[in-house]
Amino acid sequence: MPLLQTIPIGSDGQARLWEVTESEAFLSQGIELTPHCQQRMQGMKSELHRRAFLSVRHLMALAGYVDQDLHYDAQGKPHLRDGSFISISHSFSLTAIVVHKNIPVGIDVEMQRQKILRIAHKFTPFPLVQPENVLLLTHIWACKESIYKIAGTPGLSFLHHIEVWPAADAFYGRIPKNLAVATEAFDYFSLHPFEALAYAGVWATLLASRSTNEALAVKSYEVASANNTLY
């Protein structure tokens, strides 16, 4: 079983990574898909995508869930029927999930590639298009993707609506709470980067309003804004 890594998130959450090395037939063993997910998988032309899809169900099993516990809303955001929060990601042969009982969470994994240098201007205003910044840019993209997954808001722009900034060995992020109305109220996020094999990723949590952690994020934002280090 190529469970690559388990990352604890306090006492009520975990992120898990899986390296997809097994055959589709092997990964199908012991997995019962809902009719909806069977249809989704049958529509996947790529064998690697089907294998990744099945490996996510093995990650769910490690977290104590089966496919029947999962459903998707109109925006394609996954939910667990017991009310816990879940996020799912995959890139080539790496899959990941994060589950938390109480806090909205997001996760994103990406293969580290030079290609990100060419598209950096589409998701960050900060000039980072040097080869040595591939890892940082990949983490910035993953930060914004993780926030996007938590928000579940169609039309959310990585470049214009999501701000990310460094804080010690992690990141913070924020988006307007209501994009339809001009507002100074923001949701803040705690963002935690990691590396695995040739990949980089981030898991994220929504910070509770008026909490100590949110206050730290707000103060950190003020410093980053003054220092022009907003990504």
mmCIF file of C-alpha atoms in Angstrom:
data_model
loop_
_atom_site.group_PDB
_atom_site.id
_atom_site.type_symbol
_atom_site.label_atom_id
_atom_site.label_comp_id
_atom_site.label_asym_id
_atom_site.label_seq_id
_atom_site.Cartn_x
_atom_site.Cartn_y
_atom_site.Cartn_z
ATOM 1 C CA MET A 1 0.000 0.000 0.000
ATOM 2 C CA PRO A 2 1.750 3.194 -1.150
ATOM 3 C CA LEU A 3 0.382 5.520 1.497
ATOM 4 C CA LEU A 4 3.131 8.072 1.164
ATOM 5 C CA GLN A 5 2.512 10.394 4.083
ATOM 6 C CA THR A 6 0.035 11.186 6.851
ATOM 7 C CA ILE A 7 -0.060 14.746 8.193
ATOM 8 C CA PRO A 8 -1.920 15.356 11.474
ATOM 9 C CA ILE A 9 -4.006 18.527 11.709
ATOM 10 C CA GLY A 10 -4.610 18.997 15.399
ATOM 11 C CA SER A 11 -6.579 16.211 17.059
ATOM 12 C CA ASP A 12 -9.532 16.171 14.651
ATOM 13 C CA GLY A 13 -8.015 16.181 11.180
ATOM 14 C CA GLN A 14 -5.490 14.520 8.899
ATOM 15 C CA ALA A 15 -4.118 14.940 5.399
ATOM 16 C CA ARG A 16 -2.972 11.842 3.517
ATOM 17 C CA LEU A 17 -0.908 11.420 0.348
ATOM 18 C CA TRP A 18 -0.866 8.378 -1.949
ATOM 19 C CA GLU A 19 1.629 7.537 -4.680
ATOM 20 C CA VAL A 20 -0.348 5.845 -7.451
ATOM 21 C CA THR A 21 1.794 2.890 -8.516
ATOM 22 C CA GLU A 22 -0.758 0.039 -8.602
ATOM 23 C CA SER A 23 -2.785 -1.215 -11.534
ATOM 24 C CA GLU A 24 -6.407 -0.228 -12.048
ATOM 25 C CA ALA A 25 -7.463 -3.815 -11.345
ATOM 26 C CA PHE A 26 -5.596 -3.851 -8.035
ATOM 27 C CA LEU A 27 -7.013 -0.500 -6.942
ATOM 28 C CA SER A 28 -10.547 -1.653 -7.804
ATOM 29 C CA GLN A 29 -10.376 -4.418 -5.214
ATOM 30 C CA GLY A 30 -12.525 -3.759 -2.168
ATOM 31 C CA ILE A 31 -13.925 -0.503 -3.585
ATOM 32 C CA GLU A 32 -17.677 -0.115 -4.168
ATOM 33 C CA LEU A 33 -18.517 3.037 -6.092
ATOM 34 C CA THR A 34 -21.857 4.816 -6.146
ATOM 35 C CA PRO A 35 -23.637 4.854 -9.533
ATOM 36 C CA HIS A 36 -22.678 8.533 -9.889
ATOM 37 C CA CYS A 37 -18.985 7.832 -9.306
ATOM 38 C CA GLN A 38 -19.071 4.733 -11.511
ATOM 39 C CA GLN A 39 -20.370 6.932 -14.322
ATOM 40 C CA ARG A 40 -17.688 9.529 -13.632
ATOM 41 C CA MET A 41 -14.923 6.951 -13.731
ATOM 42 C CA GLN A 42 -16.238 5.309 -16.893
ATOM 43 C CA GLY A 43 -16.051 8.708 -18.588
ATOM 44 C CA MET A 44 -12.338 9.054 -17.826
ATOM 45 C CA LYS A 45 -10.300 8.222 -20.926
ATOM 46 C CA SER A 46 -6.974 8.297 -19.078
ATOM 47 C CA GLU A 47 -6.062 5.135 -17.178
ATOM 48 C CA LEU A 48 -3.952 7.227 -14.793
ATOM 49 C CA HIS A 49 -6.988 9.376 -13.985
ATOM 50 C CA ARG A 50 -9.035 6.255 -13.227
ATOM 51 C CA ARG A 51 -6.276 4.875 -11.019
ATOM 52 C CA ALA A 52 -5.990 8.199 -9.202
ATOM 53 C CA PHE A 53 -9.764 8.266 -8.742
ATOM 54 C CA LEU A 54 -9.674 4.813 -7.152
ATOM 55 C CA SER A 55 -6.678 5.646 -4.972
ATOM 56 C CA VAL A 56 -8.665 8.516 -3.445
ATOM 57 C CA ARG A 57 -11.243 5.939 -2.328
ATOM 58 C CA HIS A 58 -8.452 4.038 -0.574
ATOM 59 C CA LEU A 59 -7.392 7.258 1.144
ATOM 60 C CA MET A 60 -11.001 7.767 2.208
ATOM 61 C CA ALA A 61 -11.081 4.241 3.614
ATOM 62 C CA LEU A 62 -8.036 5.045 5.735
ATOM 63 C CA ALA A 63 -9.993 8.018 7.083
ATOM 64 C CA GLY A 64 -12.958 5.755 7.876
ATOM 65 C CA TYR A 65 -15.191 6.521 4.894
ATOM 66 C CA VAL A 66 -16.590 4.736 1.849
ATOM 67 C CA ASP A 67 -17.676 6.215 -1.471
ATOM 68 C CA GLN A 68 -21.312 6.282 -0.324
ATOM 69 C CA ASP A 69 -20.313 8.793 2.371
ATOM 70 C CA LEU A 70 -19.250 11.307 -0.283
ATOM 71 C CA HIS A 71 -21.408 13.627 -2.348
ATOM 72 C CA TYR A 72 -20.796 16.681 -4.528
ATOM 73 C CA ASP A 73 -22.667 19.983 -4.645
ATOM 74 C CA ALA A 74 -23.641 21.946 -7.762
ATOM 75 C CA GLN A 75 -20.163 23.518 -7.937
ATOM 76 C CA GLY A 76 -18.477 20.100 -7.771
ATOM 77 C CA LYS A 77 -17.280 20.596 -4.193
ATOM 78 C CA PRO A 78 -17.064 17.334 -2.204
ATOM 79 C CA HIS A 79 -18.908 16.898 1.103
ATOM 80 C CA LEU A 80 -19.145 14.121 3.685
ATOM 81 C CA ARG A 81 -22.575 13.074 4.892
ATOM 82 C CA ASP A 82 -21.567 13.107 8.566
ATOM 83 C CA GLY A 83 -20.822 16.833 8.368
ATOM 84 C CA SER A 84 -17.034 16.531 8.418
ATOM 85 C CA PHE A 85 -15.089 18.592 5.891
ATOM 86 C CA ILE A 86 -13.107 17.045 3.030
ATOM 87 C CA SER A 87 -10.950 18.226 0.144
ATOM 88 C CA ILE A 88 -9.388 16.134 -2.627
ATOM 89 C CA SER A 89 -6.515 16.724 -5.055
ATOM 90 C CA HIS A 90 -4.402 14.834 -7.541
ATOM 91 C CA SER A 91 -1.526 15.575 -9.905
ATOM 92 C CA PHE A 92 -0.153 12.876 -12.199
ATOM 93 C CA SER A 93 0.689 9.954 -9.869
ATOM 94 C CA LEU A 94 0.079 11.682 -6.527
ATOM 95 C CA THR A 95 -3.313 11.938 -4.831
ATOM 96 C CA ALA A 96 -4.245 13.639 -1.588
ATOM 97 C CA ILE A 97 -7.172 14.165 0.735
ATOM 98 C CA VAL A 98 -7.649 16.199 3.879
ATOM 99 C CA VAL A 99 -10.482 15.560 6.340
ATOM 100 C CA HIS A 100 -11.392 17.546 9.444
ATOM 101 C CA LYS A 101 -14.332 17.076 11.803
ATOM 102 C CA ASN A 102 -14.889 20.737 12.612
ATOM 103 C CA ILE A 103 -13.012 23.123 10.307
ATOM 104 C CA PRO A 104 -13.393 23.798 6.552
ATOM 105 C CA VAL A 105 -10.249 22.516 4.838
ATOM 106 C CA GLY A 106 -8.672 22.488 1.390
ATOM 107 C CA ILE A 107 -5.719 20.715 -0.197
ATOM 108 C CA ASP A 108 -3.835 20.940 -3.471
ATOM 109 C CA VAL A 109 -0.857 19.026 -4.869
ATOM 110 C CA GLU A 110 1.083 19.960 -7.999
ATOM 111 C CA MET A 111 4.080 18.528 -9.810
ATOM 112 C CA GLN A 112 6.952 21.013 -9.727
ATOM 113 C CA ARG A 113 7.478 22.141 -13.329
ATOM 114 C CA GLN A 114 9.199 25.022 -15.110
ATOM 115 C CA LYS A 115 5.895 25.716 -16.871
ATOM 116 C CA ILE A 116 4.691 27.611 -13.808
ATOM 117 C CA LEU A 117 7.169 30.401 -14.593
ATOM 118 C CA ARG A 118 5.233 31.154 -17.806
ATOM 119 C CA ILE A 119 1.847 31.457 -16.110
ATOM 120 C CA ALA A 120 2.886 33.126 -12.840
ATOM 121 C CA HIS A 121 1.503 36.496 -13.979
ATOM 122 C CA LYS A 122 -1.959 34.935 -14.155
ATOM 123 C CA PHE A 123 -2.165 34.154 -10.441
ATOM 124 C CA THR A 124 0.258 36.444 -8.568
ATOM 125 C CA PRO A 125 1.149 40.137 -8.955
ATOM 126 C CA PHE A 126 4.572 39.523 -7.419
ATOM 127 C CA PRO A 127 7.547 39.277 -9.863
ATOM 128 C CA LEU A 128 8.927 35.789 -9.222
ATOM 129 C CA VAL A 129 9.686 34.465 -12.708
ATOM 130 C CA GLN A 130 13.165 33.100 -12.013
ATOM 131 C CA PRO A 131 14.033 29.373 -12.176
ATOM 132 C CA GLU A 132 14.929 29.281 -8.481
ATOM 133 C CA ASN A 133 11.333 30.256 -7.626
ATOM 134 C CA VAL A 134 9.587 27.193 -9.102
ATOM 135 C CA LEU A 135 8.955 25.717 -5.649
ATOM 136 C CA LEU A 136 7.724 29.013 -4.200
ATOM 137 C CA LEU A 137 5.422 29.652 -7.161
ATOM 138 C CA THR A 138 4.063 26.120 -6.960
ATOM 139 C CA HIS A 139 3.305 26.663 -3.285
ATOM 140 C CA ILE A 140 1.632 30.018 -4.031
ATOM 141 C CA TRP A 141 -0.572 28.369 -6.674
ATOM 142 C CA ALA A 142 -1.407 25.529 -4.271
ATOM 143 C CA CYS A 143 -2.221 28.061 -1.524
ATOM 144 C CA LYS A 144 -4.711 29.812 -3.778
ATOM 145 C CA GLU A 145 -6.160 26.562 -5.105
ATOM 146 C CA SER A 146 -6.689 25.305 -1.541
ATOM 147 C CA ILE A 147 -8.457 28.538 -0.588
ATOM 148 C CA TYR A 148 -10.555 28.312 -3.764
ATOM 149 C CA LYS A 149 -11.655 24.812 -2.783
ATOM 150 C CA ILE A 150 -12.723 25.945 0.676
ATOM 151 C CA ALA A 151 -14.599 28.973 -0.668
ATOM 152 C CA GLY A 152 -16.471 27.067 -3.381
ATOM 153 C CA THR A 153 -17.286 30.391 -5.073
ATOM 154 C CA PRO A 154 -17.637 30.331 -8.884
ATOM 155 C CA GLY A 155 -15.675 33.070 -10.620
ATOM 156 C CA LEU A 156 -13.162 33.554 -7.819
ATOM 157 C CA SER A 157 -9.976 34.993 -9.358
ATOM 158 C CA PHE A 158 -6.607 33.774 -8.114
ATOM 159 C CA LEU A 159 -5.021 37.053 -9.209
ATOM 160 C CA HIS A 160 -7.640 39.580 -8.101
ATOM 161 C CA HIS A 161 -9.556 37.981 -5.214
ATOM 162 C CA ILE A 162 -7.089 35.804 -3.286
ATOM 163 C CA GLU A 163 -4.110 37.256 -1.440
ATOM 164 C CA VAL A 164 -1.345 35.093 0.037
ATOM 165 C CA TRP A 165 1.670 36.106 2.093
ATOM 166 C CA PRO A 166 4.509 34.322 3.919
ATOM 167 C CA ALA A 167 4.596 33.907 7.692
ATOM 168 C CA ALA A 168 7.525 32.022 9.260
ATOM 169 C CA ASP A 169 7.452 28.510 7.724
ATOM 170 C CA ALA A 170 3.856 28.810 6.507
ATOM 171 C CA PHE A 171 1.522 31.199 4.679
ATOM 172 C CA TYR A 172 -1.650 33.103 5.389
ATOM 173 C CA GLY A 173 -4.329 34.013 2.878
ATOM 174 C CA ARG A 174 -7.526 36.023 2.627
ATOM 175 C CA ILE A 175 -10.485 36.675 0.332
ATOM 176 C CA PRO A 176 -13.417 39.087 0.621
ATOM 177 C CA LYS A 177 -16.302 37.454 2.492
ATOM 178 C CA ASN A 178 -18.829 38.741 -0.026
ATOM 179 C CA LEU A 179 -17.478 39.340 -3.508
ATOM 180 C CA ALA A 180 -20.834 40.608 -4.771
ATOM 181 C CA VAL A 181 -20.731 43.620 -2.450
ATOM 182 C CA ALA A 182 -17.887 46.049 -1.767
ATOM 183 C CA THR A 183 -16.752 45.141 1.734
ATOM 184 C CA GLU A 184 -13.771 45.363 4.028
ATOM 185 C CA ALA A 185 -14.665 42.060 5.719
ATOM 186 C CA PHE A 186 -12.398 39.137 4.839
ATOM 187 C CA ASP A 187 -12.097 35.443 5.532
ATOM 188 C CA TYR A 188 -8.588 34.462 6.609
ATOM 189 C CA PHE A 189 -6.864 31.138 6.034
ATOM 190 C CA SER A 190 -3.905 29.293 7.510
ATOM 191 C CA LEU A 191 -1.806 27.642 4.772
ATOM 192 C CA HIS A 192 0.755 24.897 5.287
ATOM 193 C CA PRO A 193 3.183 23.931 2.484
ATOM 194 C CA PHE A 194 4.787 20.523 2.037
ATOM 195 C CA GLU A 195 6.886 18.593 -0.475
ATOM 196 C CA ALA A 196 6.610 14.953 -1.529
ATOM 197 C CA LEU A 197 8.663 13.264 -4.254
ATOM 198 C CA ALA A 198 8.637 15.666 -7.248
ATOM 199 C CA TYR A 199 5.516 17.429 -5.988
ATOM 200 C CA ALA A 200 4.658 20.417 -3.840
ATOM 201 C CA GLY A 201 1.409 21.000 -2.040
ATOM 202 C CA VAL A 202 -0.515 22.938 0.568
ATOM 203 C CA TRP A 203 -3.248 22.102 3.040
ATOM 204 C CA ALA A 204 -5.393 24.961 4.299
ATOM 205 C CA THR A 205 -7.859 25.698 7.087
ATOM 206 C CA LEU A 206 -10.362 28.504 7.477
ATOM 207 C CA LEU A 207 -9.537 30.608 10.536
ATOM 208 C CA ALA A 208 -12.428 31.158 12.932
ATOM 209 C CA SER A 209 -13.777 34.711 12.969
ATOM 210 C CA ARG A 210 -12.537 36.841 15.876
ATOM 211 C CA SER A 211 -10.185 34.064 17.008
ATOM 212 C CA THR A 212 -6.629 34.572 18.227
ATOM 213 C CA ASN A 213 -5.355 32.908 15.048
ATOM 214 C CA GLU A 214 -7.370 35.277 12.871
ATOM 215 C CA ALA A 215 -5.981 38.249 14.804
ATOM 216 C CA LEU A 216 -2.456 36.976 14.138
ATOM 217 C CA ALA A 217 -3.285 36.641 10.438
ATOM 218 C CA VAL A 218 -4.633 40.198 10.284
ATOM 219 C CA LYS A 219 -1.500 41.562 11.955
ATOM 220 C CA SER A 220 0.686 39.493 9.631
ATOM 221 C CA TYR A 221 -1.231 40.861 6.628
ATOM 222 C CA GLU A 222 -0.523 44.431 7.716
ATOM 223 C CA VAL A 223 3.203 43.667 7.887
ATOM 224 C CA ALA A 224 3.226 41.904 4.497
ATOM 225 C CA SER A 225 1.284 44.745 2.901
ATOM 226 C CA ALA A 226 3.728 47.309 4.276
ATOM 227 C CA ASN A 227 6.682 45.224 3.054
ATOM 228 C CA ASN A 228 5.098 44.609 -0.379
ATOM 229 C CA THR A 229 5.236 40.819 0.025
ATOM 230 C CA LEU A 230 1.645 40.013 -0.911
ATOM 231 C CA TYR A 231 1.437 37.182 -3.436
#
